[in-house]
Amino acid sequence: MNIEQIKQPFTDIFLGDFSDNPMQRNTPKVLFATVKPAGFDGPKLIAFNETLAEETGLGPYEEKDLDFLVGNNLPENVKTYATAYAGHQFGNWAGQLGDGRAILAGEIISKDGKKTEIQWKGSGATPYSRHADGRAVLRSSVREYLMSEAMYHLGVPTTRALSLAFTGEDVVRDMMYNGNPQLEKGAVVIRTAESFLRFGHFELISAQQEYKTLQDLVDFTIKNYYPEITTDGIEKYKHFFESLCTRTANLMTEWFRVGFVHGVMNTDNMSVLGLTVDYGPYSMMDEYDLNFTPNTTDLPGRRYAFGKQGQISQWNLWQLANALHPLIKDEKFLENTLNHYGSYFWEAHDKMLCKKFGFDELRESDEEFFTNWQGLMQELQLDYTLFFNQLEKLNPESDVKSLFENVSYVVLTDQRVRKLEDFAKKYEARLISNTISREKSLSLMKQSNPKFTLRNYLLYECIEEINAGKTEMLEKLTRALENPYEELYPEFSAKRPSAYDDTTGCSTLSCSS
Ligand code: AMP
Ligand code: MG
């Protein structure tokens, strides 16, 4: 890999703490602190993403690069650092947080000018580790590595994953926070993004009333990641906030399209570029449920349930609006933009649903159709992904019971079959009124409805296998997630086996990582 081409433009521009002191502390007025990865004695490669390495300009992996994958023996040019951010966690201001288990190597620029930040997750403590160890376990590292790539191939904006390696060190974790600590294998993921900047970076510096730094940070963000913004002064900052709102609404729509629940939508986990960032207790949805909340830390409140992600993103943007107010200085504008967000999001969301159903355009009557459909999905506990796959096969002659029987998590009683038949009639009537051909309608459906989604139980099985020293499942899942709109493996196009209904780490997850 071309490790020698990695640079740190961020630390050249902004104020930082250059003491290299990993002791946990507040670092007021700065955006980062330099810190070295812990270093690990027994690194072992689990997976490497050759295509991403090529795209970023890092180039192919050689055996000598193994050290770099866990942050060992870094060359002179890799001056590592952790960034400081703040955030609202579960609705409350949490003050300074920061990269607690992530350390940045810096940025690389590909031949065609694409910028990519590179960071280790799980490579050791930083000033922002808040009494934790800065390590990550295999379980959470596999989940981040595979899911971020799965999202990328689904077409959802996301950070990506370059490598997954064992550290050779064991880590103690109490997975469900119930007084049951166990030793787990430690691992490190290298993840990449155009930028890892979060809402929380802006909130931190604004809360400290460091408005000059705030302005510099917004200018930096616009210059590097919002090239479409060409206005100046306050207009520029308004334009930035509007664009970020659009990107965020589009991201939420994409999460709804594929059935992704983030799990911890705190403002420190919200990307300023509109990317999915921080894969923790996330989950793809099996049976459709607007209340689905995989993160046990979020019970019983269900703040971050599947169906609430639109509203929550708006709440998070309110917090960012507060942070940006000293620059934009126009309450009315911020309020209007945020109010518009709600209507923009729901329209984008409904247009997305139209495509999933193969409808030509969004009509007023579709809203009622969608509400009825949601009720049906919820009541019959239909699998979100498989439902749409089966819907493509529906025609006026279909026997709906046999079409949807293997897609429901409850028994399809006669009464339930009647509800399905009723839905099918309404659906067909809506299709007939389409102004586009059936082929065009089917092609919309095929582009919007994945055949493969990375279900929790598959991840769970994959982690068990890697723990036992095997990687067949990892390789198979990698191929499947790289081609989510095809059915490469029929065994993956099936419901979650009932044996996994209540498995910890499968149907229920915690933030422990
Ligand atoms: P998260 O729930 O992943 O968004 O993390 C919230 C905050 O806790 C972030 O500042 C993390 O960096 C920090 N954090 C979580 N786990 C650890 C850990 N094992 N070591 C250090 N910091 C951590
Ligand atoms: Mg986080």
XYZ file of C-alpha atoms and ligand atoms in Angstrom:
537
model
C 0.000 0.000 0.000
C 1.081 3.586 -0.626
C 1.163 4.468 3.053
C 3.844 7.081 2.412
C 1.279 9.222 0.525
C -0.911 9.754 3.581
C -0.980 13.366 4.813
C -2.860 15.293 7.523
C -4.273 18.503 6.010
C -6.771 18.799 8.893
C -4.065 19.102 11.556
C -2.139 21.593 9.391
C -5.124 23.945 9.320
C -6.816 23.753 12.721
C -5.771 24.358 16.279
C -4.826 21.137 18.042
C -3.250 19.682 21.122
C 0.113 18.326 19.950
C 1.219 16.849 23.288
C 0.772 13.193 22.176
C -0.616 12.620 25.664
C -3.291 9.897 25.640
C -4.560 10.784 29.139
C -8.304 11.380 29.140
C -9.176 15.027 29.495
C -11.037 17.993 28.125
C -9.200 19.722 25.314
C -10.942 23.113 25.063
C -10.676 25.319 21.959
C -9.060 22.667 19.760
C -10.492 20.236 17.220
C -8.043 17.377 17.746
C -5.241 15.923 19.840
C -2.317 13.978 18.437
C -2.142 10.444 19.838
C -0.440 7.178 18.852
C -2.173 3.814 18.362
C -1.474 1.387 21.221
C 0.385 -1.137 19.059
C -0.403 -4.861 19.066
C 1.886 -7.905 19.247
C -0.046 -10.504 17.294
C -1.897 -8.919 14.355
C -3.565 -11.311 11.952
C -5.381 -10.402 8.758
C -9.031 -11.434 8.499
C -10.224 -9.489 5.464
C -8.944 -6.830 3.090
C -10.989 -4.814 0.605
C -8.827 -4.802 -2.565
C -11.279 -2.782 -4.652
C -11.555 0.012 -2.100
C -7.769 0.055 -1.641
C -7.402 0.549 -5.390
C -10.073 3.266 -5.564
C -8.567 5.318 -2.741
C -5.061 5.229 -4.189
C -3.687 3.083 -1.363
C -3.065 0.274 -3.824
C -2.612 -3.444 -3.258
C -1.941 -5.091 0.089
C 1.395 -6.783 0.709
C 2.385 -8.846 3.725
C 4.518 -6.006 5.097
C 1.344 -3.879 5.370
C -0.101 -6.064 8.151
C 1.454 -3.803 10.797
C -0.290 -0.771 9.326
C -3.675 -2.496 9.513
C -3.561 -2.360 13.324
C -1.516 0.854 13.614
C 1.925 -0.671 14.401
C 5.311 0.796 13.373
C 3.963 3.784 11.507
C 6.214 5.703 9.112
C 7.206 9.310 9.826
C 4.556 10.810 7.509
C 1.643 9.210 9.384
C 1.148 11.692 12.243
C -1.904 10.240 13.950
C -4.632 12.137 15.798
C -8.094 11.870 17.333
C -10.720 14.556 16.825
C -12.806 16.258 19.497
C -16.553 16.483 19.108
C -19.579 16.841 21.351
C -23.155 15.732 20.962
C -26.669 15.162 22.120
C -27.072 11.563 23.269
C -30.624 10.219 23.612
C -31.929 13.778 23.625
C -29.516 15.213 26.219
C -26.482 17.418 25.822
C -23.468 15.216 26.606
C -20.661 17.765 26.329
C -17.269 16.706 24.965
C -17.141 13.213 23.444
C -14.648 12.744 20.594
C -12.907 9.857 18.853
C -12.700 7.520 21.826
C -11.739 4.393 19.964
C -10.916 5.838 16.565
C -7.557 7.270 15.538
C -6.996 9.007 12.214
C -4.031 8.216 9.997
C -4.882 11.173 7.764
C -5.958 11.529 4.180
C -4.927 10.114 0.825
C -5.761 11.577 -2.570
C -6.323 9.203 -5.490
C -4.977 9.818 -9.009
C -8.328 11.282 -10.066
C -8.317 13.678 -7.104
C -10.679 11.846 -4.736
C -9.957 12.556 -1.042
C -10.258 9.735 1.483
C -9.736 9.892 5.230
C -8.347 6.746 6.832
C -8.916 5.773 10.439
C -8.486 2.775 12.727
C -11.342 1.805 14.969
C -10.247 -0.086 18.076
C -6.550 0.811 18.003
C -6.264 2.168 21.529
C -7.220 4.913 23.963
C -7.252 8.607 23.131
C -7.866 11.738 25.252
C -11.534 11.196 24.331
C -11.899 7.591 25.545
C -13.907 8.595 28.635
C -12.699 5.835 31.028
C -12.896 3.188 28.313
C -10.051 1.279 26.678
C -10.280 2.425 23.056
C -10.335 -1.217 21.942
C -12.918 -3.011 19.828
C -13.926 -6.661 19.868
C -14.190 -9.006 16.886
C -18.001 -9.009 17.075
C -18.427 -5.258 16.607
C -15.565 -5.027 14.101
C -17.050 -7.699 11.808
C -20.401 -5.933 12.044
C -18.884 -2.594 10.997
C -16.710 -4.093 8.265
C -19.489 -6.029 6.556
C -22.437 -3.689 7.059
C -20.737 -0.527 5.847
C -19.754 -2.357 2.651
C -23.257 -3.845 2.342
C -24.734 -0.333 2.541
C -22.280 0.924 -0.070
C -23.305 -1.776 -2.528
C -26.983 -1.152 -1.815
C -26.300 2.398 -2.984
C -26.717 4.060 0.408
C -24.255 6.885 1.265
C -21.875 5.508 3.898
C -18.392 5.349 5.339
C -16.547 2.257 4.066
C -14.261 -0.458 5.383
C -10.774 -1.283 4.134
C -9.588 -4.042 6.427
C -10.379 -6.244 9.368
C -7.604 -7.714 11.513
C -7.189 -9.450 14.842
C -4.993 -7.558 17.280
C -3.850 -10.719 19.069
C -5.093 -9.205 22.326
C -8.156 -10.188 24.353
C -10.578 -7.548 25.567
C -13.002 -7.730 28.499
C -16.606 -6.828 27.662
C -19.888 -7.124 29.521
C -21.894 -7.480 26.319
C -25.384 -6.921 27.738
C -24.239 -4.765 30.711
C -25.659 -7.371 33.109
C -22.641 -8.161 35.277
C -21.361 -10.902 32.991
C -17.937 -9.740 31.731
C -16.134 -12.082 29.328
C -12.905 -12.117 27.366
C -13.434 -11.512 23.677
C -10.930 -11.385 20.803
C -9.791 -7.844 19.995
C -9.882 -6.575 16.416
C -9.298 -3.398 14.432
C -11.144 -2.136 11.373
C -9.680 0.476 9.073
C -12.568 2.560 7.862
C -12.593 5.279 5.258
C -14.785 8.224 4.298
C -14.420 11.392 2.325
C -14.651 12.935 5.791
C -15.633 11.735 9.254
C -16.880 15.190 10.351
C -20.058 14.974 12.428
C -22.729 17.399 13.656
C -20.972 17.053 17.011
C -17.766 18.720 15.782
C -19.739 21.909 15.097
C -21.732 21.613 18.318
C -18.536 21.338 20.385
C -16.816 24.392 19.044
C -20.007 26.461 19.017
C -20.795 25.559 22.651
C -17.329 26.869 23.548
C -18.182 30.098 21.709
C -15.124 29.678 19.510
C -16.917 31.294 16.599
C -13.822 31.964 14.508
C -12.928 28.257 14.596
C -16.568 27.424 13.881
C -16.477 29.604 10.786
C -13.146 28.095 9.685
C -14.576 24.601 10.120
C -17.691 25.389 8.083
C -15.554 27.054 5.385
C -13.304 23.979 5.321
C -16.310 21.657 5.024
C -17.882 23.642 2.186
C -14.613 24.023 0.284
C -13.786 20.321 0.461
C -17.110 18.506 0.520
C -19.735 20.895 -0.877
C -18.128 22.058 -4.137
C -21.587 22.898 -5.494
C -21.818 25.870 -3.092
C -20.437 28.957 -4.784
C -22.098 31.785 -2.819
C -20.314 33.953 -0.227
C -20.862 35.331 3.257
C -23.996 34.412 5.195
C -25.635 33.128 1.981
C -22.912 30.513 1.765
C -23.669 29.266 5.290
C -27.400 29.196 4.608
C -26.818 27.259 1.430
C -24.651 24.787 3.375
C -27.349 24.162 5.972
C -29.989 23.669 3.265
C -27.776 21.257 1.328
C -26.994 19.251 4.451
C -30.730 19.062 5.213
C -31.348 17.695 1.715
C -28.518 15.169 2.022
C -29.787 14.039 5.434
C -33.391 13.654 4.243
C -32.162 11.638 1.257
C -30.088 9.445 3.564
C -33.084 8.771 5.824
C -35.154 7.881 2.755
C -32.491 5.393 1.733
C -32.484 3.822 5.209
C -36.244 3.384 4.890
C -35.868 1.920 1.415
C -33.566 -0.895 2.497
C -34.955 -1.356 6.033
C -31.942 -0.122 7.988
C -32.208 0.936 11.622
C -29.134 2.812 12.839
C -29.815 2.258 16.524
C -27.919 5.229 18.013
C -28.829 8.394 16.142
C -27.104 10.707 18.580
C -25.846 13.938 16.996
C -22.265 12.706 17.355
C -23.204 9.845 15.011
C -24.617 12.155 12.323
C -22.337 12.851 9.379
C -21.996 16.389 8.059
C -21.673 14.862 4.596
C -24.919 12.910 4.864
C -23.233 9.506 5.213
C -24.213 6.564 7.384
C -21.565 6.577 10.111
C -20.827 4.482 13.220
C -22.139 0.975 12.884
C -23.038 -0.179 16.390
C -26.317 -1.803 17.468
C -27.817 -1.307 13.985
C -30.027 -3.844 12.310
C -31.627 -4.618 8.985
C -35.304 -5.171 9.570
C -36.639 -8.713 9.119
C -40.382 -8.506 9.911
C -41.759 -5.044 9.181
C -42.280 -3.061 12.364
C -42.188 0.713 12.695
C -41.346 0.268 16.397
C -38.408 -2.034 15.745
C -35.584 -0.962 18.108
C -32.585 -3.314 18.008
C -30.593 -1.335 20.587
C -31.463 -2.589 24.089
C -29.904 0.592 25.544
C -32.814 2.437 23.873
C -35.567 0.468 25.656
C -38.251 1.144 26.725
C -38.210 4.648 25.173
C -37.576 3.516 21.570
C -36.292 6.954 20.623
C -34.399 5.510 17.662
C -36.996 3.011 16.416
C -37.107 2.270 12.669
C -40.152 4.443 12.011
C -38.858 7.429 13.991
C -35.650 7.996 12.055
C -37.115 10.784 9.917
C -38.320 12.846 12.906
C -35.119 12.189 14.835
C -32.939 13.382 11.973
C -34.956 16.607 12.016
C -34.453 16.954 15.779
C -30.725 16.432 15.247
C -30.690 19.112 12.548
C -32.318 21.495 15.046
C -29.318 20.976 17.321
C -26.984 21.684 14.444
C -29.012 24.773 13.556
C -28.451 26.044 17.099
C -24.735 25.436 16.718
C -24.618 27.277 13.374
C -26.791 30.183 14.515
C -23.828 32.412 15.431
C -22.782 32.215 11.759
C -26.178 32.327 10.066
C -27.788 34.792 12.531
C -31.276 34.316 11.086
C -33.752 32.390 13.256
C -36.579 32.714 10.752
C -34.475 31.164 8.002
C -33.375 28.253 10.197
C -36.918 27.649 11.389
C -38.331 27.711 7.853
C -35.613 25.400 6.564
C -36.293 22.915 9.354
C -40.034 23.046 8.826
C -39.529 22.499 5.124
C -37.345 19.501 6.038
C -40.379 17.584 7.317
C -42.398 17.985 4.134
C -39.372 17.389 1.887
C -38.510 14.195 3.738
C -42.035 12.738 3.620
C -42.374 13.501 -0.055
C -39.006 11.881 -0.807
C -40.015 8.943 1.384
C -43.343 8.434 -0.412
C -41.727 8.764 -3.837
C -39.255 6.100 -2.752
C -42.135 3.815 -1.723
C -43.742 4.402 -5.124
C -40.637 2.973 -6.789
C -40.619 -0.039 -4.475
C -44.193 -0.741 -5.566
C -43.504 -0.001 -9.231
C -45.778 3.059 -9.385
C -45.243 5.655 -12.084
C -45.544 8.724 -9.841
C -46.763 9.777 -6.412
C -50.522 10.385 -6.372
C -52.646 11.822 -3.585
C -54.497 8.530 -3.112
C -51.202 6.672 -2.609
C -50.923 7.970 0.935
C -53.956 5.943 2.009
C -52.647 2.930 0.118
C -49.317 3.171 1.978
C -51.000 3.522 5.371
C -53.112 0.414 4.726
C -50.074 -1.455 3.519
C -48.140 -0.543 6.665
C -50.983 -1.896 8.770
C -50.977 -5.122 6.776
C -47.191 -5.537 7.075
C -47.289 -4.919 10.791
C -50.254 -7.211 11.484
C -49.106 -10.092 9.313
C -45.473 -9.640 10.383
C -44.313 -9.765 6.803
C -40.613 -9.774 6.029
C -39.749 -6.370 4.549
C -37.227 -7.547 1.937
C -38.965 -10.776 0.939
C -42.380 -9.108 0.700
C -41.222 -6.854 -2.141
C -39.398 -9.714 -3.855
C -42.649 -11.709 -3.865
C -44.697 -8.681 -4.911
C -42.777 -8.621 -8.203
C -44.259 -12.061 -8.927
C -47.871 -11.094 -8.145
C -50.361 -11.247 -11.031
C -54.174 -11.451 -11.170
C -53.983 -15.271 -11.239
C -51.688 -15.593 -8.230
C -52.652 -17.573 -5.169
C -51.689 -14.948 -2.581
C -51.533 -17.422 0.266
C -48.804 -19.491 -1.330
C -47.036 -16.368 -2.607
C -46.669 -14.823 0.843
C -46.780 -17.866 3.110
C -43.014 -18.107 3.543
C -42.660 -14.391 4.012
C -44.789 -14.041 7.142
C -43.585 -14.637 10.708
C -47.121 -15.614 11.805
C -49.492 -18.324 10.562
C -51.587 -17.079 7.659
C -55.102 -17.775 8.907
C -58.082 -17.451 6.535
C -58.808 -14.001 7.910
C -55.238 -12.892 7.234
C -55.334 -14.377 3.727
C -58.458 -12.323 3.040
C -56.580 -9.184 4.078
C -53.785 -10.099 1.693
C -56.274 -10.724 -1.121
C -57.891 -7.384 -0.466
C -54.492 -5.678 -0.568
C -53.582 -7.511 -3.808
C -56.767 -6.264 -5.495
C -56.070 -2.663 -4.533
C -52.463 -3.031 -5.632
C -53.412 -4.403 -9.025
C -55.964 -1.647 -9.533
C -53.237 0.931 -8.797
C -50.826 -0.796 -11.204
C -53.428 -0.740 -13.973
C -53.708 3.029 -13.619
C -49.911 3.396 -14.178
C -48.955 5.454 -17.219
C -45.790 3.356 -17.636
C -45.441 -0.174 -19.047
C -45.342 -3.246 -16.815
C -41.688 -3.753 -17.830
C -40.794 -0.230 -16.735
C -42.703 -0.730 -13.495
C -40.895 -4.025 -12.818
C -37.546 -2.465 -13.523
C -38.272 0.301 -10.965
C -39.067 -2.428 -8.448
C -35.936 -4.433 -9.189
C -33.742 -1.350 -8.755
C -35.382 -0.367 -5.467
C -35.864 -3.722 -3.773
C -32.727 -5.631 -2.803
C -32.754 -9.415 -2.993
C -30.092 -9.682 -0.324
C -29.895 -7.827 2.967
C -27.313 -8.500 5.664
C -29.541 -9.810 8.416
C -28.339 -9.898 12.005
C -28.496 -13.663 12.246
C -26.168 -13.987 9.238
C -23.694 -11.654 10.901
C -24.062 -13.626 14.092
C -23.242 -16.917 12.338
C -20.339 -15.294 10.521
C -18.859 -13.986 13.795
C -19.203 -17.435 15.436
C -17.330 -18.950 12.468
C -14.487 -16.426 12.503
C -14.153 -16.980 16.243
C -13.753 -20.670 15.461
C -11.080 -19.889 12.866
C -13.172 -20.295 9.707
C -13.847 -17.714 6.993
C -16.166 -19.439 4.452
C -19.231 -17.550 5.679
C -17.305 -14.260 5.596
C -16.355 -14.866 1.968
C -19.852 -15.920 0.988
C -21.480 -12.937 2.695
C -18.969 -10.630 1.029
C -19.978 -11.919 -2.414
C -23.666 -11.658 -1.556
C -23.437 -8.116 -0.209
C -21.478 -6.997 -3.264
C -24.439 -8.047 -5.444
C -27.501 -7.207 -3.343
C -29.896 -6.867 -6.275
C -29.218 -10.432 -7.438
C -30.006 -13.717 -5.791
C -26.596 -15.400 -5.633
C -27.476 -17.743 -2.777
C -31.113 -18.903 -2.464
C -30.516 -19.822 1.201
C -30.043 -16.108 1.970
C -33.427 -15.231 0.434
C -35.327 -16.649 3.359
C -36.821 -15.506 6.633
C -34.766 -15.396 9.825
C -34.843 -18.939 11.286
C -37.022 -19.035 14.405
C -34.092 -20.373 16.443
C -32.698 -16.825 16.353
C -35.877 -15.056 17.494
C -34.508 -14.229 20.950
C -30.770 -14.647 20.560
C -28.625 -12.013 22.257
C -26.403 -10.330 19.698
C -28.903 -11.231 17.026
C -32.384 -9.982 17.819
C -31.143 -7.797 20.662
C -27.950 -5.777 20.598
C -26.224 -3.340 22.908
C -23.775 -0.495 22.415
C -20.985 -2.670 23.891
C -18.180 -2.927 21.419
P -20.838 5.455 20.139
O -21.907 4.864 20.970
O -20.048 4.465 19.369
O -21.303 6.562 19.252
O -19.814 6.100 21.162
C -20.076 7.213 21.978
C -18.778 7.761 22.528
O -18.147 6.791 23.390
C -17.771 8.106 21.454
O -17.095 9.258 21.844
C -16.889 6.874 21.460
O -15.633 7.167 20.922
C -16.834 6.499 22.935
N -16.537 5.068 23.122
C -17.374 4.040 22.960
N -16.759 2.851 23.210
C -15.486 3.132 23.538
C -14.344 2.354 23.885
N -14.357 1.015 23.924
N -13.196 3.001 24.175
C -13.154 4.336 24.124
N -14.173 5.128 23.808
C -15.341 4.549 23.499
Mg -20.173 7.139 17.726
